[in-house]
Structure formats: structure tokens, C-alpha cells
Coordinates of C-alpha atoms in Angstrom, one line a residue:
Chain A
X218 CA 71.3 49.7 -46.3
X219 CA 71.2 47.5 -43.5
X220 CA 73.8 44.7 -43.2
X221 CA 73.9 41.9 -40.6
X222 CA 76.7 40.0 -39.2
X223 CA 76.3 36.2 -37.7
X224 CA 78.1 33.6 -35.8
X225 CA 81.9 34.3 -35.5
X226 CA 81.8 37.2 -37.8
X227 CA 80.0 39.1 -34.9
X228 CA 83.1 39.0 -33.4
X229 CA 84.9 40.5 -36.0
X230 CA 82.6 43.1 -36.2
X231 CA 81.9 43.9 -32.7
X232 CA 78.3 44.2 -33.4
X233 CA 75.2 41.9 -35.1
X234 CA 74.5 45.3 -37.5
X235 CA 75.4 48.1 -39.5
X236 CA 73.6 50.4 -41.4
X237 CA 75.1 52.4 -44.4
X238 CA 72.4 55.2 -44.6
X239 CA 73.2 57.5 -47.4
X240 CA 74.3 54.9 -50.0
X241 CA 73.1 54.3 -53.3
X242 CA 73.1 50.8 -54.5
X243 CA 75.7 48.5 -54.4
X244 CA 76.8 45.4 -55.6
X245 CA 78.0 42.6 -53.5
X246 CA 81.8 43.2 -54.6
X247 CA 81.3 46.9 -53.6
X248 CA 79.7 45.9 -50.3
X249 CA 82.8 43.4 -49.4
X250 CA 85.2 46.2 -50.3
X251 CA 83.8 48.4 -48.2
X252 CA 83.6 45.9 -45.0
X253 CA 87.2 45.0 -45.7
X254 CA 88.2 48.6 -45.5
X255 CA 86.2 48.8 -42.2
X256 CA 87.5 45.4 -40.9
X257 CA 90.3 44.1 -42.6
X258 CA 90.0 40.8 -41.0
X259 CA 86.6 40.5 -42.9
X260 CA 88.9 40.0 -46.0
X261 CA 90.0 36.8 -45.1
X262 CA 86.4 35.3 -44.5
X263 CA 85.1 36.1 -47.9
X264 CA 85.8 33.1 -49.7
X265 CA 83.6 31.2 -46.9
X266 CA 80.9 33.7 -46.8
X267 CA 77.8 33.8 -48.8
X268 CA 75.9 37.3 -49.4
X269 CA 72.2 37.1 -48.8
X270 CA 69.6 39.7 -50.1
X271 CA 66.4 40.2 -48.1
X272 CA 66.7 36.6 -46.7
X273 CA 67.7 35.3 -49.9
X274 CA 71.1 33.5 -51.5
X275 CA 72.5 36.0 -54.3
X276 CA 75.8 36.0 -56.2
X277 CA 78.4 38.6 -55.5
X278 CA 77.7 40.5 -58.9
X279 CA 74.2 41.0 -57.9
X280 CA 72.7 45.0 -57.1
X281 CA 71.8 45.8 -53.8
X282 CA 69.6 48.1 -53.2
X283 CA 69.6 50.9 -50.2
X284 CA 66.2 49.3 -48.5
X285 CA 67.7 46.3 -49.1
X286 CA 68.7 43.9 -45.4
X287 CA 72.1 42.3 -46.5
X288 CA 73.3 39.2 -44.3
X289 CA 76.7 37.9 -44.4
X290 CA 76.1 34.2 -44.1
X291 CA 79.0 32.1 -42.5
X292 CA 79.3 28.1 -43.1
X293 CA 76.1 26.9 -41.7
X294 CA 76.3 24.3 -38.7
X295 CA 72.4 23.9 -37.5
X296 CA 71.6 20.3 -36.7
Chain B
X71 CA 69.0 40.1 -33.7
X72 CA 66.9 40.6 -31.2
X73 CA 66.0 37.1 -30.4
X74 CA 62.6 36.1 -30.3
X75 CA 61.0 33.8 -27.6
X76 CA 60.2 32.0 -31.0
X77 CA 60.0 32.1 -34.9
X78 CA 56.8 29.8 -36.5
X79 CA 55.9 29.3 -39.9
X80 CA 52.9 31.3 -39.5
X81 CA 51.7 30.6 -42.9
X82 CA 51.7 26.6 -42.7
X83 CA 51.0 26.8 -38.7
X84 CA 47.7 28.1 -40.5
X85 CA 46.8 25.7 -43.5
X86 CA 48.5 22.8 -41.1
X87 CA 47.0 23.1 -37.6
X88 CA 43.8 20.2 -38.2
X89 CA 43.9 18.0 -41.1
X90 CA 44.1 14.6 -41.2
X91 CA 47.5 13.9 -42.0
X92 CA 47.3 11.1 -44.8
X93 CA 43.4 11.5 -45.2
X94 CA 44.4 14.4 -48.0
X95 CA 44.2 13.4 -51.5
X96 CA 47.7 12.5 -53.2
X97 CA 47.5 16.2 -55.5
X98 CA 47.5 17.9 -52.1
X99 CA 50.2 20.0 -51.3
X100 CA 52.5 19.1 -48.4
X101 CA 51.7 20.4 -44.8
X102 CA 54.7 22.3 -43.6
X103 CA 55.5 23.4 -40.1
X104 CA 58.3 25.1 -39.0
X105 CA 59.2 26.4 -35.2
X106 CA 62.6 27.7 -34.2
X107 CA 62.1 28.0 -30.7
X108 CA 64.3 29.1 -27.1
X109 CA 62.9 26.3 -24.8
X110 CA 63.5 22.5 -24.7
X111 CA 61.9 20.5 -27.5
X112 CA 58.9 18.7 -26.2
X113 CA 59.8 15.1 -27.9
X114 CA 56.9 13.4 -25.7
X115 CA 54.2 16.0 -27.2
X116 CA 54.8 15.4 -30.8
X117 CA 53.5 12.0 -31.1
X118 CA 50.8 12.5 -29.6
X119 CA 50.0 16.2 -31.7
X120 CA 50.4 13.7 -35.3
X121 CA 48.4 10.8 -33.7
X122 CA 45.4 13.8 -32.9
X123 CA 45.5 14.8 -36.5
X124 CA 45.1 11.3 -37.7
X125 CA 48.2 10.2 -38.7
X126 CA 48.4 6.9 -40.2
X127 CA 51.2 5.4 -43.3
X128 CA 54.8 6.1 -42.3
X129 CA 56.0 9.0 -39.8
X130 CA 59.8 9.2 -40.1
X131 CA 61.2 11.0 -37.1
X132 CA 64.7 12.1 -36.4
X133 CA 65.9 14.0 -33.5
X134 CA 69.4 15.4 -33.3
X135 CA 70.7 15.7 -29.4
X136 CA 73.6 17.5 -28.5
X137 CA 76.9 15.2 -28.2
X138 CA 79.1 15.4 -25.1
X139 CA 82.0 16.2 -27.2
X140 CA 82.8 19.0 -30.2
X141 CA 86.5 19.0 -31.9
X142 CA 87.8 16.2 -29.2
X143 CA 86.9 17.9 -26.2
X144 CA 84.2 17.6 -23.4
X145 CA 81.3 19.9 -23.3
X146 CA 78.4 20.3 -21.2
X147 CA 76.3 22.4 -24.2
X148 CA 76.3 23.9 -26.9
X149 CA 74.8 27.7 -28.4
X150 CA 72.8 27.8 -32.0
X151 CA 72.1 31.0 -33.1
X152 CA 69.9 31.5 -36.3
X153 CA 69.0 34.3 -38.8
X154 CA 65.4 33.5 -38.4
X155 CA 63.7 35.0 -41.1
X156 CA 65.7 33.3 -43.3
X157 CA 66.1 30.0 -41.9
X158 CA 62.1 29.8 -42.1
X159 CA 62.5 30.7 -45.6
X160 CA 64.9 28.6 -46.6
X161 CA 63.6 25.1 -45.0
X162 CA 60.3 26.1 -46.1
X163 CA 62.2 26.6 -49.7
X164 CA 64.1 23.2 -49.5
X165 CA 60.9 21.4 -48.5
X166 CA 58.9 22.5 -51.1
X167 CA 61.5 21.9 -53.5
X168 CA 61.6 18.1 -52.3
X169 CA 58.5 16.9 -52.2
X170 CA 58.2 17.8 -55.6
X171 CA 60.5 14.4 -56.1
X172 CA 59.2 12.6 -53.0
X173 CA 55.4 13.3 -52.3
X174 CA 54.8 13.5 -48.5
X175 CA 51.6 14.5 -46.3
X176 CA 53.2 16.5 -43.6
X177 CA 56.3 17.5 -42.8
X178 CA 57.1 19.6 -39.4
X179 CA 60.7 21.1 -37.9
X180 CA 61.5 22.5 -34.5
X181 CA 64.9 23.4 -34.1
X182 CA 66.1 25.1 -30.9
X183 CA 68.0 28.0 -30.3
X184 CA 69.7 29.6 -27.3
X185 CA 71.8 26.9 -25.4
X186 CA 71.3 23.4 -25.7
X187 CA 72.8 21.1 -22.8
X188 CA 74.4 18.0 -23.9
X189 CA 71.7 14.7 -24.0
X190 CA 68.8 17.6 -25.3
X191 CA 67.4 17.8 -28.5
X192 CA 68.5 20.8 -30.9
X193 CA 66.5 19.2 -34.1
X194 CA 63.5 17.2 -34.5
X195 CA 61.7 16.2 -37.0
X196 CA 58.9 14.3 -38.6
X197 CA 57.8 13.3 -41.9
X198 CA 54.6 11.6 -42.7
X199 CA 53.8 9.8 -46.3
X200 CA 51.9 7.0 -47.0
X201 CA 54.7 5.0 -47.0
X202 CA 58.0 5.0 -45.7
X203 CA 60.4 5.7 -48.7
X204 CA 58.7 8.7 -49.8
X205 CA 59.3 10.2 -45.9
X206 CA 62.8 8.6 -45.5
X207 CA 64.3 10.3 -48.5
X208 CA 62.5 13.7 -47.7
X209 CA 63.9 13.7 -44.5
X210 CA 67.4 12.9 -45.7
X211 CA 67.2 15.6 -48.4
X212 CA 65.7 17.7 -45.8
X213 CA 69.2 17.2 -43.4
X214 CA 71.6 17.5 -46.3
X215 CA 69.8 21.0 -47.1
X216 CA 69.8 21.9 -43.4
X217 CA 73.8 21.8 -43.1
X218 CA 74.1 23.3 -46.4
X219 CA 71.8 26.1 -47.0
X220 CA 69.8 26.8 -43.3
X221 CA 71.3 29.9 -41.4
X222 CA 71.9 28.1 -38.4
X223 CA 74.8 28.3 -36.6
X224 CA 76.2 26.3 -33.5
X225 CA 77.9 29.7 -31.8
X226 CA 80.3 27.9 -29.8
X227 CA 80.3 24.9 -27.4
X228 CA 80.5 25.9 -23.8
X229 CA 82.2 23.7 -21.1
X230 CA 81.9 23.1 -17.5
X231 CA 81.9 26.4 -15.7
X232 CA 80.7 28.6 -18.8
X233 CA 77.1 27.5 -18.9
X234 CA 75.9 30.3 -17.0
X235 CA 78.3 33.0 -18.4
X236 CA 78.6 32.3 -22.4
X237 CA 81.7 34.7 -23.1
X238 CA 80.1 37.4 -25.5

């Protein structure tokens, strides 16, 4: 499972991507927990974030899929 | 990300490329062109690309150019970054979605990437109908969705000094 990081939660991470590579699927509560265990700070930022699946908006109860490219999408600000 | 030199709509860039712009029957579906792109937007050019298509009725344009000011202080230019797939995707998405309720011809976006110095355009775009209101409130629809729902991001706003060594 591939996840991708954007905008100010780059530098959280210290990188633009991670990849979870023997992991079955997940749902987007399971995939927060497990980037707030790796970066704590990331805990903080979920209430602003939205969880997109394969360039698409989903809801933190839906399944993700180990092929799947999760993005962590950050208040927008293009314009 | 490894940014790309630049992201089209590949898809409309196909279907859109020729026609007449209000010479298609009213049932036709809207064209739709979308660039994000790492070089300065070409205003001058896109007149001149919607008069060679035919243009005629109402082309709304709107260009967004970088302020010389972000939170109160002075800045010389600012840095988008994008998710491109998905920002295609998603304008693509909103357009569709609103000329369902306001029928246009054409519709086109470039938005740059990369860093934009202040007095350059980040955003333009245009929006052809037969007449105006149809394009005006596609194009406001359009700018709502963009700061809602686009994966666009102004990185951060660089001042005098930084331009040529963004901190990372």
C-alpha cells in the first residue's frame, strides 16, 4: 500500500511516500492509527485531513486495499 | 512526486483540440481542457488559440496573479505544488458536474506549478457559452470547487533572498 504525503505534511513526514508492503487491507481509521504511531504529530492534523483512494475523496470507514495509492489531502489552497 | 514538466487532460486535449467552439449543437457535451504546467502561463496565446477555433457568444476569463503580500507580509513569489493525477481528476469531475446546471461550449484550465513570482499568473481560465451567464456561473462554481476540492497547494510563500534556494 502506497501512501502519499503533501504540502506541510511532507514535513512531518520527512518524505512525499511510504509504502506499507506486506499489509492486508485497511480501513482509513487503521491507516491513521498506524501513521500516528509512526509520527505522532500526524495525530493532530487528522481533523483537517481528507483520505483519498486512488485519486479519489473516501470517508475514513472506507477499505483500502494493498494496491491501493492512499493520499493524505491537506486544506487545499490552489488559485 | 516526481514532478512532471507538465500534467494535460489528455483525454479532452483529444476530443477538444479543433472544434468550433460555439458552432456545436446545444446537446453537445462540454469541451474540457486541463494543463497543470511548470512554465509561465502564456496569457497573450490564449485568445488567440479560442479565436482560431472559432469562438464567438461569451468567453469569460479569469486569471489569478500572485499578490505581493501572504498573511501581512511582503513576498516576492509563491510555491504550488499539486497531486496531479488527482487534481486533473477532480476539476475534470467538478466541471462535468456543472455544466450539467449551466450549459457551456468549452471550458479550459492551466494552472501553474513550481514557483510563481509575484505579478505572474498561477490560474487562468476561460469559459465559452453562448452567452454570458451560463459561462459566468460556471466559472464561479468552477473557483469555489477549486479552493475546496482541487489538490493544490500554495507550499509556502518565499521572500526576498529565498527565491533561488526554497528551504526544503
Amino acid at each position: 500500500m502506497r501512501v502519499l504525503f503533501f504540502a506541510h505534511l511532507k514535513d512531518v513526514t520527512g518524505c512525499e511516500e511510504i509504502v506499507w508492503s506486506e499489509v492486508g487491507p485497511l480501513t482509513g481509521a487503521q491507516i491513521w492509527q498506524r501513521l500516528a504511531r509512526q509520527w505522532p504529530a500526524m495525530d493532530a492534523l487528522r481533523p483537517a485531513t481528507r483520505l483519498a483512494r486512488n485519486c479519489e475523496f473516501v470517508e475514513v470507514e472506507a477499505l483500502f486495499q494493498p494496491e491501493d495509492e492512499v493520499a493524505l489531502i491537506p486544506p487545499v489552497s490552489g488559485g | 512526486m516526481t514532478p512532471t514538466l507538465r500534467s494535460t487532460d489528455a483525454e479532452a486535449l483529444a476530443r477538444g483540440a479543433s472544434a468550433g467552439v460555439d458552432a456545436m449543437p446545444a446537446d453537445q457535451p462540454m469541451h474540457i481542457r486541463l494543463q497543470l504546467i511548470h512554465e509561465p502561463i502564456r496569457l497573450e496565446d490564449r485568445l488567440a488559440v479560442w479565436r482560431s477555433e472559432g469562438l464567438q457568444g461569451a468567453l469569460v476569463e479569469f486569471t489569478g496573479v500572485v499578490r505581493g503580500e501572504e498573511d501581512g507580509r511582503r513576498i516576492v513569489a509563491l510555491e504550488y505544488e499539486a497531486y496531479e493525477r488527482m487534481a486533473l481528476k477532480v476539476m475534470r469531475a467538478a466541471l462535468h458536474q456543472l455544466g450539467q446546471h449551466h450549459p457551456c461550449s468549452a471550458v479550459e484550465v492551466i494552472h501553474r506549478l513550481g514557483i510563481v513570482p509575484v505579478g505572474e499568473a498561477a490560474i487562468w481560465v476561460g469559459v465559452a457559452s453562448r452567452h454570458r451567464q451560463e459561462a459566468l456561473a460556471l466559472l464561479t462554481g468552477f473557483m469555489e470547487a477549486l479552493k475546496r476540492d482541487v489538490p493544490v497547494w500554495k507550499r509556502r510563500a518565499l521572500s526576498a533572498g529565498s527565491v533561488g534556494n526554497p528551504a526544503r
